Short mmCIF file of C-alpha atoms in Angstrom, two decimals:
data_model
loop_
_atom_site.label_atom_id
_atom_site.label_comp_id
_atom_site.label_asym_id
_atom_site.label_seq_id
_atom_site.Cartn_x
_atom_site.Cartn_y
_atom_site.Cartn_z
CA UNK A 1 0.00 0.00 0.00
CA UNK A 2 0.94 3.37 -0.66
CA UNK A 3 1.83 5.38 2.60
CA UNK A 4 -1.91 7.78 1.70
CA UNK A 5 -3.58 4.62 1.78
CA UNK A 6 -2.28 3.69 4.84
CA UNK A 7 -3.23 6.94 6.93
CA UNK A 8 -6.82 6.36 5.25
CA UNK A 9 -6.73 2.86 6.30
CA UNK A 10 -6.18 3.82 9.90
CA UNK A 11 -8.65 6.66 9.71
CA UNK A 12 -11.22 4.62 9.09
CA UNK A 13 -10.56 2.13 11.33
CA UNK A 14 -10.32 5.29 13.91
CA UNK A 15 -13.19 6.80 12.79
CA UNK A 16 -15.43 3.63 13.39
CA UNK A 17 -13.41 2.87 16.88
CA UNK A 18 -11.80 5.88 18.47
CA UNK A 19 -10.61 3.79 21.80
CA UNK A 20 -10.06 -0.11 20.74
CA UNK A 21 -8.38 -2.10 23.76
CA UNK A 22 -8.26 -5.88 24.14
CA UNK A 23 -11.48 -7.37 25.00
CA UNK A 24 -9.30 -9.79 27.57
CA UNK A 25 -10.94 -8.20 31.38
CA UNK A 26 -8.52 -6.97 33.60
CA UNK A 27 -8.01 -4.36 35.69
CA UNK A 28 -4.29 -4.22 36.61
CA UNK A 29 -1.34 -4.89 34.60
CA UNK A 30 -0.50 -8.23 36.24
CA UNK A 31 -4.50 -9.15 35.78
CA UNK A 32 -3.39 -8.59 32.00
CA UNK A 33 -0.03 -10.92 31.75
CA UNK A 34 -1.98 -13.41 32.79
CA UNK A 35 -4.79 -13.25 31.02
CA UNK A 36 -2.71 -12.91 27.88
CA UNK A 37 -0.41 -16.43 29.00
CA UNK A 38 -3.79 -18.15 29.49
CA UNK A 39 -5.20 -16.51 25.73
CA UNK A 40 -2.41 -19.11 24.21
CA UNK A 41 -4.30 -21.34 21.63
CA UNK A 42 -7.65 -19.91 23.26
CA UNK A 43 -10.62 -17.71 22.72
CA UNK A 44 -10.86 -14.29 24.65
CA UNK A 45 -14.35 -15.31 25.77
CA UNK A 46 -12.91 -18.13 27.09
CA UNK A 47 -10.43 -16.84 29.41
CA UNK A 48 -12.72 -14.48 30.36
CA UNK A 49 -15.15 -16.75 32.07
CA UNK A 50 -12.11 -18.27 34.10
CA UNK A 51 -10.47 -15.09 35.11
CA UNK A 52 -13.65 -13.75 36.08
CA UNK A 53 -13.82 -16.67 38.53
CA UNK A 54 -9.90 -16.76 39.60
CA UNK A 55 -9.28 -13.04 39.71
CA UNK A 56 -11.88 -12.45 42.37
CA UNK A 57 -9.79 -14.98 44.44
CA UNK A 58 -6.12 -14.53 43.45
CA UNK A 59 -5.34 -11.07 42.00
CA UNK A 60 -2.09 -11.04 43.05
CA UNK A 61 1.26 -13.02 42.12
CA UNK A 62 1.17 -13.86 45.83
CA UNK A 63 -1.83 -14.95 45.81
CA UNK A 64 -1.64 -17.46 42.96
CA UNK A 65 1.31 -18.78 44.58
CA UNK A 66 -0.80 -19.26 47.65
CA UNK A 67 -3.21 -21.58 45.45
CA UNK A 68 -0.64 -23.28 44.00
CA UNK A 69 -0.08 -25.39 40.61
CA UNK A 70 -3.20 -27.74 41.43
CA UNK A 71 -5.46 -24.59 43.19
CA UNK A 72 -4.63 -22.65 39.97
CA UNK A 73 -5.44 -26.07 37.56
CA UNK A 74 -9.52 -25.91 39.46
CA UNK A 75 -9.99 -22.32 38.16
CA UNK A 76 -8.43 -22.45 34.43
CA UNK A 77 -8.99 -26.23 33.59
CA UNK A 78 -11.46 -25.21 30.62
CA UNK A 79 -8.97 -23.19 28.80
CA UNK A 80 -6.56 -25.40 26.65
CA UNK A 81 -3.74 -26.25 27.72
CA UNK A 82 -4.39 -25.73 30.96
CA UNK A 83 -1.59 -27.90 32.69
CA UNK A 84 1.41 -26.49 31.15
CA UNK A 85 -0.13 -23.07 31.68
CA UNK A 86 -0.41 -23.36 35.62
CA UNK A 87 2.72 -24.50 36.03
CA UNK A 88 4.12 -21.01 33.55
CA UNK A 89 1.91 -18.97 35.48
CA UNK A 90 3.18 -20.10 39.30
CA UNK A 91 6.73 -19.62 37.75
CA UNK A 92 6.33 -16.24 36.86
CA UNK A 93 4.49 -15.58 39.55
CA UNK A 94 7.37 -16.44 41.82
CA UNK A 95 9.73 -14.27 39.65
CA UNK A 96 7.83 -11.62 40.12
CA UNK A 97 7.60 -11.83 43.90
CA UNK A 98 11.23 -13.07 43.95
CA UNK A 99 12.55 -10.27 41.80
CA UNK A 100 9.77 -7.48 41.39
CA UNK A 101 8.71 -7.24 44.08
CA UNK A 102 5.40 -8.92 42.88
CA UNK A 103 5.36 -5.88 40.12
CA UNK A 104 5.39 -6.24 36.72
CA UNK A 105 8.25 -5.27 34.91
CA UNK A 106 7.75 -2.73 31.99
CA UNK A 107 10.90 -4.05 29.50
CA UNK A 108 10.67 -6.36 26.87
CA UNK A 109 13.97 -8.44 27.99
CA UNK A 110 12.34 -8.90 31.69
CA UNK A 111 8.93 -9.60 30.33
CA UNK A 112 10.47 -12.48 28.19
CA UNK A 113 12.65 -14.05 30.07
CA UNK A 114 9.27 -14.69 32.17
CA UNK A 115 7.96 -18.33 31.50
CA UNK A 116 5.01 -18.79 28.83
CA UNK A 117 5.71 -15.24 27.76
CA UNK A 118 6.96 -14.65 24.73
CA UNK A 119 7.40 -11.75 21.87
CA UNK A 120 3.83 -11.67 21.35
CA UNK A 121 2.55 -11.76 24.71
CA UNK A 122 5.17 -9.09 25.95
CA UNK A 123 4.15 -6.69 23.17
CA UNK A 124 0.83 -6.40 24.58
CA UNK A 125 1.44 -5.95 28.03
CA UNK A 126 4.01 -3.23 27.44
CA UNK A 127 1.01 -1.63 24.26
CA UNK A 128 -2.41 -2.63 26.44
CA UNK A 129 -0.75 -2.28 30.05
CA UNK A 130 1.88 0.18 29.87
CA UNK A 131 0.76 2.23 26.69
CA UNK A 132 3.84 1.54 24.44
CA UNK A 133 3.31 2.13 20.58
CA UNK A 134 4.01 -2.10 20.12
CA UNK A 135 2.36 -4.38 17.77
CA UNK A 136 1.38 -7.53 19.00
CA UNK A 137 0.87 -9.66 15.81
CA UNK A 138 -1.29 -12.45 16.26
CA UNK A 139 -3.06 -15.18 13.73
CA UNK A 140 -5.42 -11.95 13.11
CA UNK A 141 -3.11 -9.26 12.39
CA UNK A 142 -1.32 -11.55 10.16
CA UNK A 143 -3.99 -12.68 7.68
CA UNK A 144 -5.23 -8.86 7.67
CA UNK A 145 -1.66 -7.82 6.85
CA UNK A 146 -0.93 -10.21 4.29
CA UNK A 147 -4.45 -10.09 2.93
CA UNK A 148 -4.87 -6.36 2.70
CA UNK A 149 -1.33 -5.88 1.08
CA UNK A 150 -0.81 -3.26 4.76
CA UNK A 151 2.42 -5.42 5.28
CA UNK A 152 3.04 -8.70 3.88
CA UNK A 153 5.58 -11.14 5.27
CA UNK A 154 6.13 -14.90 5.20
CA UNK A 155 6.26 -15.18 9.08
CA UNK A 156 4.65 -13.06 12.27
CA UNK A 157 7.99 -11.18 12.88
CA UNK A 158 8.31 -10.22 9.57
CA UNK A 159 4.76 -8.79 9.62
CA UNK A 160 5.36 -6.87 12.62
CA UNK A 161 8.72 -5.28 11.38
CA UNK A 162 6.73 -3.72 8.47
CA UNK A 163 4.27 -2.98 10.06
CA UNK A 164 6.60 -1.23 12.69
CA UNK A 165 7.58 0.66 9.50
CA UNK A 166 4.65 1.51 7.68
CA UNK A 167 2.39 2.39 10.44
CA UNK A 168 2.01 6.08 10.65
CA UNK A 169 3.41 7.22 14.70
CA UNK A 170 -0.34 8.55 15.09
CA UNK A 171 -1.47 5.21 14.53
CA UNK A 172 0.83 3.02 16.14
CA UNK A 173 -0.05 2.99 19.69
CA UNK A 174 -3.84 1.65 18.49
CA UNK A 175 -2.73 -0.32 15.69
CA UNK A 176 -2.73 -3.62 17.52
CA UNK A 177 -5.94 -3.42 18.39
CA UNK A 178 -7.63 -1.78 15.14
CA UNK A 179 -6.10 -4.86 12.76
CA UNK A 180 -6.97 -7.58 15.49
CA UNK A 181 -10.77 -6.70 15.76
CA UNK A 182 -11.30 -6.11 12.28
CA UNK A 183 -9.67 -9.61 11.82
CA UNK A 184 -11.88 -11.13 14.30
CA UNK A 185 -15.02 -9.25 13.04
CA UNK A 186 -14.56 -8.46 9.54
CA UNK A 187 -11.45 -10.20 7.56
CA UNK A 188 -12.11 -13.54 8.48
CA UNK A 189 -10.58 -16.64 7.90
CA UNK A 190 -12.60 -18.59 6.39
CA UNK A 191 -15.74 -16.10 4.94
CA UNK A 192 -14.50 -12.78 5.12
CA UNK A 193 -17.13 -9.58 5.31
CA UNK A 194 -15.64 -7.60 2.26
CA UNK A 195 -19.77 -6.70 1.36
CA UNK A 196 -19.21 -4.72 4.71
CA UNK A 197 -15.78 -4.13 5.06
CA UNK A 198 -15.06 -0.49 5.74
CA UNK A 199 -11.31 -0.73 3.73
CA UNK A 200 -12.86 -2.61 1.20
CA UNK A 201 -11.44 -0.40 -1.67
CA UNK A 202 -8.23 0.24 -0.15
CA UNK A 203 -7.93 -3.64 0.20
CA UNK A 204 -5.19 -6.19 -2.05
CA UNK A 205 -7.28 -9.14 -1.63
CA UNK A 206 -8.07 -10.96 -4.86
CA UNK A 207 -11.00 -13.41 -4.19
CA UNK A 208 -12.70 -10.64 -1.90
CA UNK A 209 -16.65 -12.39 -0.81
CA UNK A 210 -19.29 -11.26 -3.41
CA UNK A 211 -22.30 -9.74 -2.04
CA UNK A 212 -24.48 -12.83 -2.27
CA UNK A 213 -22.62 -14.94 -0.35
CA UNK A 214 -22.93 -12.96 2.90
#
């Protein structure tokens, strides 16, 4: 895309959502890592209804640790995964009592060098939690950026380095969550809404959905 049609990409996408944040609940930044460790090869919805039952319990990386591997296990045991997930979550929980004084630390090095967190998951703590222009790029952000033409690349880190560099700086702190929704909503995987799709015109996509099929 050329850089015009990026800023009206991200206009629109502005215009239509002025304040997009995850739709993970939290309310603190530590309610946040672990929501997005849990999120792993899961829905939002679905981490959702277990955090909504845990956090009200264990809010704290003190107070996970005081539930322990198997306490955790009872609260997040619908969520895939779930057993190699408590034991990543009581590990960095202890780091971060151990360490950070049960705070959570606001670099990308310390963030992953934290079990179960990676690249991805550290980019949006420091964007969602700490307000840091980063871009997360999930299974989402990469179809839209490959479909769309915004910032093709074979793999997710070559998606987010373009998009690191084609993303206008007035964009860049919402970007994250503009591409994931509209991914989630809109560009879907498997029957995308290009009838509807607000970037339709701006968009790459060859075999966009015909009208009839929606």
């Amino acid at each position: 895309m050329k850089r015009a049609e990026v800023v009206e990409l991200f206009s629109r996408l502005r215009e239509l959502d002025p304040h997009p944040t995850t739709e993970l609940e939290y309310r603190t930044p530590f309610e946040l890592l672990v929501a997005v460790v849990l999120s792993a090869q899961a829905t939002d919805v679905g981490v959702n209804k277990a955090t909504r039952k845990l956090f009200p319990v264990a809010r704290t990386p003190q107070a996970i640790l005081v539930l322990g591997e198997e306490g955790l296990k009872r609260y997040i045991s619908t969520i895939g995964l779930y057993n190699a997930k408590a034991k990543n979550v009581i590990a960095l929980c202890r780091i971060l009592v151990e360490q950070y004084g049960g705070e959570v630390p606001r670099t990308r090095e310390a963030l992953e060098a934290l079990p179960g967190v990676g690249r991805k998951t550290a980019n949006v703590v420091l964007n969602t939690a700490f307000g840091e222009p980063t871009i997360a790029v999930d299974t989402h952000i990469f179809r839209v950026a490959n479909r769309t033409g915004l910032a093709p690349g074979k793999d997710v880190r070559a998606v987010e380095d373009k998009l690191e560099n084609v993303v206008p700086a007035e964009f860049k702190k919402d970007a994250h969550h503009w591409l994931i929704l509209h991914g989630r909503y809109v560009c879907k995987a498997r029957k995308p809404a290009c009838p509807v799709c607000p970037i339709r015109d701006l968009c790459r996509y060859k075999h966009k959905t015909p009208p009839s099929a929606l």
